[in-house]
Coordinates of C-alpha atoms in Angstrom, one line a residue:
M504 CA -60.9 22.6 -37.4
L505 CA -59.3 19.2 -37.4
A506 CA -55.9 20.6 -38.4
E507 CA -56.2 23.3 -35.8
G508 CA -56.9 20.8 -33.1
R509 CA -53.9 18.7 -34.1
R510 CA -51.6 21.8 -34.0
R511 CA -53.0 22.6 -30.5
W512 CA -52.2 19.1 -29.2
R513 CA -48.7 19.2 -30.7
R514 CA -48.0 22.4 -28.9
V515 CA -49.3 20.9 -25.6
L516 CA -47.0 17.8 -26.1
M517 CA -44.0 20.0 -26.9
V518 CA -44.6 22.1 -23.8
A519 CA -45.0 19.0 -21.7
A520 CA -41.8 17.5 -23.1
L521 CA -39.8 20.6 -22.6
P522 CA -38.9 20.1 -18.9
P523 CA -37.6 16.6 -19.4
L524 CA -35.6 17.7 -22.4
L525 CA -34.1 20.6 -20.5
L526 CA -33.3 18.2 -17.6
G527 CA -31.7 15.8 -20.0
L528 CA -29.5 18.5 -21.5
L529 CA -28.4 19.7 -18.0
V530 CA -27.6 16.1 -17.0
A531 CA -25.5 15.6 -20.2
M532 CA -23.8 19.0 -20.2
V533 CA -23.1 20.2 -16.7
P534 CA -19.7 18.9 -15.5
L535 CA -19.5 16.3 -12.8
P536 CA -17.2 16.9 -9.8
M537 CA -15.2 13.7 -10.3
E538 CA -12.0 15.1 -8.8
R539 CA -12.6 13.1 -5.6
V540 CA -12.5 9.9 -7.6
D541 CA -8.9 10.8 -8.5
L542 CA -7.8 11.8 -4.9
P543 CA -4.4 10.6 -3.9
Q544 CA -4.2 6.9 -3.1
A545 CA -2.3 5.3 -0.3
Y546 CA 0.9 3.6 -1.6
R547 CA 0.7 -0.2 -1.6
Y548 CA 3.7 -2.5 -1.9
Y549 CA 3.4 -6.2 -2.6
D550 CA 5.7 -9.2 -2.5
R551 CA 6.5 -11.4 -5.5
N552 CA 3.3 -13.5 -4.8
G553 CA 1.0 -10.5 -4.5
E554 CA 0.9 -10.4 -0.7
L555 CA 0.8 -7.0 0.9
L556 CA 4.0 -5.9 2.5
S557 CA 3.5 -2.2 3.4
V558 CA 1.0 0.6 3.0
L559 CA 2.1 4.2 3.1
I560 CA -0.3 7.0 3.7
S561 CA -1.5 9.2 0.8
R562 CA -0.1 12.7 0.2
D563 CA -3.2 14.2 1.8
G564 CA -3.0 12.1 4.9
F565 CA -5.6 9.3 4.1
F566 CA -5.4 5.5 3.8
R567 CA -7.3 5.5 0.6
M568 CA -7.2 2.2 -1.4
S569 CA -9.3 1.8 -4.5
T570 CA -11.0 -1.6 -5.1
G571 CA -11.8 -3.2 -8.4
R572 CA -15.3 -4.6 -8.8
K573 CA -13.8 -8.1 -9.4
E574 CA -12.0 -8.0 -6.0
I575 CA -15.3 -7.5 -4.1
P576 CA -17.0 -10.7 -2.9
E577 CA -20.5 -11.3 -4.2
L578 CA -21.8 -11.8 -0.7
F579 CA -20.6 -8.3 0.3
V580 CA -22.3 -6.8 -2.8
K581 CA -25.6 -8.6 -2.1
A582 CA -25.6 -7.6 1.5
L583 CA -24.8 -4.0 0.7
L584 CA -27.5 -3.7 -1.9
T585 CA -30.0 -5.5 0.4
H586 CA -29.2 -3.1 3.2
E587 CA -28.8 0.1 1.2
D588 CA -30.3 -0.1 -2.2
R589 CA -32.0 -3.3 -3.3
Y590 CA -33.2 -1.8 -6.6
F591 CA -29.7 -0.4 -7.5
Y592 CA -29.5 -2.3 -10.8
R593 CA -33.0 -1.2 -11.8
H594 CA -33.4 2.5 -11.0
P595 CA -31.9 5.5 -12.9
G596 CA -30.1 6.9 -9.8
L597 CA -33.3 7.9 -7.9
N598 CA -35.7 5.5 -6.3
P599 CA -39.1 7.2 -5.9
L600 CA -40.5 4.4 -3.8
A601 CA -37.6 4.7 -1.3
I602 CA -38.0 8.5 -1.2
F603 CA -41.7 8.1 -0.5
R604 CA -41.1 5.6 2.3
A605 CA -38.5 7.9 3.8
L606 CA -41.0 10.8 3.8
V607 CA -43.6 8.7 5.5
S608 CA -41.1 7.3 8.1
N609 CA -39.8 10.8 8.8
A610 CA -43.4 12.2 9.1
R611 CA -44.4 9.5 11.6
A612 CA -41.2 9.9 13.6
G613 CA -41.4 13.7 13.6
G614 CA -37.8 13.9 12.4
V615 CA -35.3 12.5 10.0
V616 CA -34.9 8.8 10.5
S617 CA -34.5 7.8 6.9
G618 CA -33.1 9.5 3.9
G619 CA -34.2 7.4 1.0
S620 CA -30.8 7.8 -0.7
T621 CA -29.7 5.4 -3.3
I622 CA -26.1 4.3 -3.5
T623 CA -25.7 6.6 -6.5
M624 CA -27.0 9.5 -4.4
Q625 CA -24.6 8.6 -1.6
L626 CA -21.7 8.6 -4.0
A627 CA -22.9 12.1 -5.2
R628 CA -22.7 13.2 -1.6
M629 CA -19.2 11.8 -1.2
L630 CA -18.1 13.7 -4.4
E631 CA -19.5 17.0 -3.0
R632 CA -19.5 17.5 0.8
R633 CA -22.1 19.9 2.0
E634 CA -24.6 20.4 4.8
R635 CA -27.6 18.1 4.9
T636 CA -30.4 20.4 3.6
L637 CA -33.3 20.0 1.2
L638 CA -31.3 21.9 -1.4
A639 CA -28.3 19.6 -0.9
K640 CA -30.7 16.6 -1.4
L641 CA -32.0 18.0 -4.7
I642 CA -28.4 18.6 -5.9
E643 CA -27.5 15.0 -4.9
A644 CA -30.5 13.8 -6.9
F645 CA -29.4 15.7 -9.9
R646 CA -25.8 14.5 -9.6
A647 CA -27.1 10.9 -9.2
L648 CA -28.8 11.3 -12.6
Q649 CA -25.6 12.6 -14.1
L650 CA -23.6 9.7 -12.7
E651 CA -26.1 7.1 -14.1
W652 CA -26.0 8.9 -17.4
R653 CA -22.2 8.7 -17.7
Y654 CA -21.2 5.5 -15.9
D655 CA -22.4 1.9 -15.7
K656 CA -23.6 0.4 -12.4
D657 CA -20.4 -1.5 -11.7
E658 CA -18.3 1.6 -12.1
I659 CA -20.6 3.5 -9.8
L660 CA -20.4 0.7 -7.2
E661 CA -16.6 0.7 -7.6
F662 CA -16.5 4.5 -7.0
Y663 CA -18.7 4.1 -3.9
L664 CA -16.5 1.4 -2.4
A665 CA -13.3 3.4 -3.1
L666 CA -14.6 6.5 -1.3
A667 CA -16.8 5.1 1.4
P668 CA -15.7 6.4 4.9
Y669 CA -14.8 3.7 7.4
G670 CA -13.7 5.8 10.4
G671 CA -10.8 8.2 10.9
N672 CA -8.6 8.5 7.9
L673 CA -9.8 5.2 6.3
E674 CA -11.5 5.5 2.9
G675 CA -12.5 2.6 0.8
L676 CA -13.3 -1.0 1.4
S677 CA -9.7 -2.2 0.9
A678 CA -8.4 0.2 3.5
A679 CA -11.0 -1.0 6.0
T680 CA -10.4 -4.7 5.4
H681 CA -6.6 -4.2 5.8
F682 CA -6.6 -2.0 8.9
Y683 CA -9.4 -3.7 10.7
F684 CA -8.8 -7.3 9.7
G685 CA -5.4 -7.5 8.0
K686 CA -6.7 -9.1 4.9
P687 CA -8.0 -8.2 1.4
P688 CA -11.8 -7.9 0.7
S689 CA -11.9 -11.3 -1.0
M690 CA -11.1 -13.0 2.4
L691 CA -13.9 -11.4 4.5
S692 CA -15.9 -13.6 6.8
V693 CA -19.7 -13.3 7.1
G694 CA -19.4 -11.3 10.3
E695 CA -16.8 -9.0 8.9
T696 CA -18.9 -8.5 5.8
A697 CA -21.9 -7.4 7.9
L698 CA -19.8 -4.9 9.9
L699 CA -18.3 -3.2 6.9
V700 CA -21.6 -3.1 5.1
G701 CA -23.1 -0.8 7.8
L702 CA -20.0 1.1 9.0
P703 CA -20.1 3.8 6.2
Q704 CA -23.5 5.0 7.3
S705 CA -22.1 6.4 10.5
P706 CA -18.3 5.6 10.7
N707 CA -17.7 7.6 13.9
R708 CA -20.7 6.1 15.7
Y709 CA -20.0 2.5 14.7
R710 CA -16.2 2.4 14.8
P711 CA -15.5 -1.0 16.3
D712 CA -12.3 0.0 18.0
R713 CA -14.0 2.9 19.8
H714 CA -17.7 2.0 20.1
P715 CA -17.8 -1.8 20.2
L716 CA -21.3 -2.1 21.6
A717 CA -22.9 0.1 18.9
A718 CA -20.8 -1.7 16.3
R719 CA -21.9 -5.1 17.5
E720 CA -25.6 -4.1 17.5
M721 CA -25.3 -2.7 14.0
R722 CA -23.5 -5.7 12.7
D723 CA -26.0 -8.1 14.2
R724 CA -28.9 -6.2 12.7
I725 CA -27.4 -6.5 9.2
L726 CA -26.7 -10.2 9.8
Q727 CA -30.4 -10.6 10.6
E728 CA -31.2 -8.8 7.3
M729 CA -28.9 -11.2 5.5
L730 CA -30.6 -14.2 7.1
D731 CA -34.1 -12.9 6.3
N732 CA -33.2 -12.3 2.7
G733 CA -31.6 -15.7 2.2
L734 CA -28.1 -14.5 1.8
I735 CA -26.8 -16.7 4.7
E736 CA -27.9 -19.8 6.6
A737 CA -28.9 -19.9 10.3
E738 CA -25.7 -21.7 11.1
Q739 CA -23.6 -19.1 9.4
M740 CA -25.4 -16.3 11.3
K741 CA -24.8 -18.2 14.6
R742 CA -21.0 -18.3 13.9
A743 CA -20.9 -14.7 12.6
V744 CA -22.6 -13.4 15.8
A745 CA -19.9 -15.1 17.8
E746 CA -17.1 -13.4 15.9
P747 CA -15.1 -10.9 17.9
L748 CA -14.9 -7.3 16.7
P749 CA -11.5 -5.8 16.0
E750 CA -10.4 -4.0 19.2
R751 CA -8.0 -1.8 17.4
R752 CA -6.9 -0.8 14.0
N753 CA -4.3 -3.2 12.5
E754 CA -1.2 -1.1 13.2
A755 CA 1.3 -4.0 13.3
A756 CA 4.7 -3.0 12.0
P757 CA 4.6 -3.5 8.2
L758 CA 7.4 -5.2 6.4
A759 CA 10.0 -3.7 4.2
V760 CA 9.1 -0.1 5.1
H761 CA 12.5 1.2 4.0
T762 CA 12.0 -0.3 0.6
A763 CA 8.5 1.2 0.4
W764 CA 9.7 4.7 1.2
S765 CA 12.6 4.3 -1.3
L766 CA 10.2 3.2 -4.1
R767 CA 7.8 6.0 -3.3
S768 CA 10.6 8.6 -3.4
N769 CA 11.9 7.2 -6.8
D770 CA 8.5 6.9 -8.4
P771 CA 5.8 9.0 -6.5
G772 CA 3.3 8.5 -9.3
R773 CA 3.0 4.7 -8.8
H774 CA 0.6 3.7 -6.0
Q775 CA 0.7 0.0 -6.4
V776 CA 4.1 -1.8 -6.9
R777 CA 4.8 -5.5 -7.0
T778 CA 8.4 -6.2 -5.8
T779 CA 10.7 -9.2 -6.1
L780 CA 10.6 -9.6 -2.3
D781 CA 9.3 -12.7 -0.6
R782 CA 7.1 -12.0 2.4
N783 CA 8.1 -15.1 4.3
I784 CA 11.9 -14.6 3.7
Q785 CA 11.5 -10.9 4.5
Q786 CA 9.9 -11.8 7.9
K787 CA 12.4 -14.5 8.7
A788 CA 15.4 -12.2 7.8
A789 CA 13.9 -9.4 10.0
D790 CA 13.4 -11.8 13.0
L791 CA 16.9 -13.3 12.7
L792 CA 18.5 -9.9 12.5
A793 CA 16.6 -8.5 15.5
D794 CA 17.6 -11.6 17.6
Y795 CA 21.2 -11.4 16.5
V796 CA 21.5 -7.7 17.4
K797 CA 20.3 -8.4 20.9
T798 CA 23.4 -10.5 21.4
L799 CA 25.6 -7.5 20.4
D800 CA 24.0 -5.0 22.7
A801 CA 26.8 -5.3 25.3
N802 CA 29.3 -4.3 22.6
G803 CA 27.4 -1.1 21.9
I804 CA 25.9 -2.4 18.6
S805 CA 22.2 -1.6 18.5
N806 CA 21.2 -1.9 14.9
A807 CA 22.0 -3.8 11.7
S808 CA 20.8 -4.3 8.2
A809 CA 20.6 -7.3 5.8
V810 CA 19.9 -8.2 2.2
V811 CA 18.9 -11.6 0.8
I812 CA 19.5 -12.2 -2.9
D813 CA 18.8 -15.2 -5.1
N814 CA 22.3 -15.9 -6.6
R815 CA 20.9 -17.4 -9.8
S816 CA 18.4 -14.8 -10.7
R817 CA 20.0 -11.9 -8.8
E818 CA 16.5 -11.0 -7.6
V819 CA 16.3 -9.3 -4.2
L820 CA 14.2 -11.5 -1.8
A821 CA 14.5 -9.5 1.4
V822 CA 15.7 -6.1 2.4
V823 CA 15.9 -5.2 6.1
G824 CA 17.0 -1.6 6.5
S825 CA 17.1 -1.8 10.3
T826 CA 15.8 -4.0 13.1
D827 CA 12.9 -1.7 13.8
Y828 CA 11.9 1.2 11.5
F829 CA 9.8 2.8 14.2
D830 CA 12.5 2.8 17.0
S831 CA 13.5 6.4 16.9
E832 CA 16.0 6.0 19.9
R833 CA 18.1 3.6 17.7
L834 CA 17.5 5.7 14.5
G835 CA 15.5 2.9 13.0
A836 CA 14.2 5.0 10.1
N837 CA 17.8 5.2 8.8
D838 CA 18.1 2.8 5.9
G839 CA 21.3 0.8 6.4
V840 CA 20.8 -1.0 3.2
R841 CA 20.8 2.0 0.9
M842 CA 22.9 4.5 2.7
A843 CA 26.6 4.9 1.5
R844 CA 29.1 3.5 4.0
S845 CA 32.6 2.0 4.0
P846 CA 32.5 -1.6 2.9
G847 CA 35.4 -2.4 5.2
S848 CA 37.3 -5.6 4.2
T849 CA 34.5 -7.0 1.9
L850 CA 36.4 -5.8 -1.2
K851 CA 39.5 -7.9 -0.5
P852 CA 38.2 -11.2 -2.0
F853 CA 37.8 -9.5 -5.3
L854 CA 41.4 -8.3 -5.2
Y855 CA 42.6 -11.8 -4.6
A856 CA 40.3 -13.1 -7.4
L857 CA 41.9 -10.6 -9.7
G858 CA 45.4 -11.8 -8.6
F859 CA 44.4 -15.4 -9.3
D860 CA 43.0 -14.4 -12.7
Q861 CA 46.3 -12.6 -13.7
G862 CA 48.4 -15.6 -12.5
L863 CA 50.2 -13.5 -10.0
I864 CA 49.2 -15.7 -7.0
S865 CA 47.8 -19.1 -6.1
E866 CA 46.4 -20.5 -2.9
K867 CA 49.9 -21.4 -1.4
T868 CA 51.8 -18.4 -2.7
I869 CA 53.9 -16.8 0.0
L870 CA 53.3 -13.1 0.6
Y871 CA 55.0 -10.9 3.1
D872 CA 53.2 -9.1 5.9
I873 CA 56.0 -6.5 6.7
P874 CA 56.0 -2.7 7.2
V875 CA 55.7 -0.7 3.9
N876 CA 55.5 2.9 3.0
Y877 CA 53.9 4.3 -0.2
G878 CA 54.7 8.0 -0.4
G879 CA 53.9 8.5 3.3
Y880 CA 51.1 6.0 3.4
S881 CA 51.9 3.1 5.8
P882 CA 49.0 0.6 6.2
E883 CA 48.5 -1.3 9.5
N884 CA 46.8 -4.5 10.4
Y885 CA 43.8 -4.5 12.7
A886 CA 45.9 -6.3 15.4
K887 CA 48.7 -3.7 15.1
N888 CA 51.4 -6.3 14.4
F889 CA 53.1 -8.0 11.4
R890 CA 53.1 -11.7 10.6
G891 CA 56.0 -11.9 8.2
P892 CA 55.7 -14.6 5.5
V893 CA 52.1 -15.9 5.1
T894 CA 50.3 -17.9 2.5
V895 CA 47.6 -16.3 0.3
R896 CA 45.0 -18.5 2.2
E897 CA 46.2 -17.1 5.6
A898 CA 46.4 -13.5 4.3
L899 CA 42.8 -13.6 3.0
T900 CA 41.1 -15.5 5.8
E901 CA 42.8 -13.3 8.4
S902 CA 42.1 -10.2 6.4
L903 CA 45.6 -8.8 6.7
N904 CA 45.6 -5.1 5.5
V905 CA 49.3 -4.7 4.7
V906 CA 49.3 -7.7 2.4
A907 CA 46.2 -6.5 0.6
V908 CA 47.6 -3.1 0.0
K909 CA 50.9 -4.6 -1.4
L910 CA 48.9 -6.9 -3.6
T911 CA 46.8 -4.0 -4.9
A912 CA 50.0 -2.2 -5.9
E913 CA 51.2 -5.3 -7.7
V914 CA 47.9 -6.1 -9.5
G915 CA 47.5 -2.5 -10.4
L916 CA 45.1 0.0 -8.7
A917 CA 43.5 1.0 -12.0
R918 CA 42.7 -2.7 -12.8
F919 CA 41.2 -3.3 -9.4
H920 CA 39.2 -0.1 -9.7
S921 CA 37.9 -1.1 -13.1
L922 CA 36.9 -4.6 -11.8
L923 CA 34.8 -3.0 -9.0
Q924 CA 33.1 -0.6 -11.4
A925 CA 32.3 -3.4 -13.8
G926 CA 30.8 -5.3 -10.9
G927 CA 28.3 -2.5 -10.3
L928 CA 29.6 -0.4 -7.5
T929 CA 27.9 2.8 -8.6
G930 CA 29.3 4.7 -5.6
L931 CA 32.7 4.3 -7.2
N932 CA 32.2 7.4 -9.4
K933 CA 35.7 8.9 -9.4
D934 CA 39.0 7.8 -11.0
A935 CA 41.3 5.3 -9.3
G936 CA 43.8 8.0 -8.2
Y937 CA 41.2 9.7 -6.1
Y938 CA 40.9 6.6 -3.9
G939 CA 44.5 5.4 -4.0
L940 CA 45.7 2.1 -2.4
P941 CA 43.3 2.4 0.6
L942 CA 40.5 1.5 -1.8
V943 CA 41.0 -2.2 -1.0
L944 CA 40.6 -1.5 2.7
G945 CA 37.1 0.1 2.2
G946 CA 38.3 3.5 1.2
V947 CA 35.1 4.2 -0.8
E948 CA 31.4 4.6 0.2
V949 CA 29.0 2.0 -1.2
S950 CA 25.6 0.8 -0.2
L951 CA 24.9 -2.7 1.2
L952 CA 22.5 -3.3 -1.6

């Protein structure tokens, strides 16, 4: 009898344990839809000091910028968990108490006023978009258990903050801080923190650039929560409530857009690139160039490009492809730095250097600016006249074409061609005979860079 009783209890325990075991197997074995975690990121380009220069939209049309857990301020994390899921680090993905409170609140209100979702459940909803039904809620709960089974809490929080919607085509905390405030998450103020904690709950309803009153009310409620829970002091709340809301998305013209698009085209798989550019020098070069072009408008010159290079390290510090990338009337999207164009007279100094190196000329050598003909080719000066005998200094400083062509013939076209190739003119990809003596006058296409 005793043995029979033990067997009966063992069978009862096995039957009771069967549902949890089956659930555990399902949680462990059913694939998680983690494709959205790997959705295309926006392209971010930084200067040499890590400051953001440009952000280019992702391949699917979103400004989606993942954020590492270490980049998120602790105040933001504490405020988020206080508002959304204060037992996040304790529950297994589901919070029965929160679900019970939501059921009671909804019953009292006669409608859905609270969902009881944990952050893990919200992440599950972001991974699989579907209509808000009871079945969808059960699936979210199951997916939440799966997420907790496979990832630690910080990874789940990181996924959540990479996918959270912040209005329009903004996804992720970094995208929100950049486009609303022009700064990284680490530099958020108290008021900005409160706004971005609540915005994902209803991004269209609380978008500060479209619904400022609703956004302000929501932000101030969360600030009160932060105060009540000891996350901020009364003086901090007073200052935060007075903070203005962003009136528009931060659509200020980014820097080095031509460089960003060039890097994206050359390496579309890299979504974060640190360049050698210096943000301050880039901005200064862009401003100086824009001001200078204004003085040339009467001459029909409406655009220009510039490059700044450190002569010692040869690192590129600034690249300005045009005065305004977004000015379609002046073809601002055309990259004057990288497009192949005639270098004009800029190759002449290298010819004279080669002449010095070979001992053919010195500063005061007399050269002759007179008409010449090379098999039907008769070069002319810009001024359409001839100077006769001139010194090397005069010929170079006045950029006399005829003298340069004669010197090229004397130095040797092949030697001059080899010097330019050795100097890195990659556009010079044909033999010397293809270009002929006009090479020294800019008879080849090279890029400014």
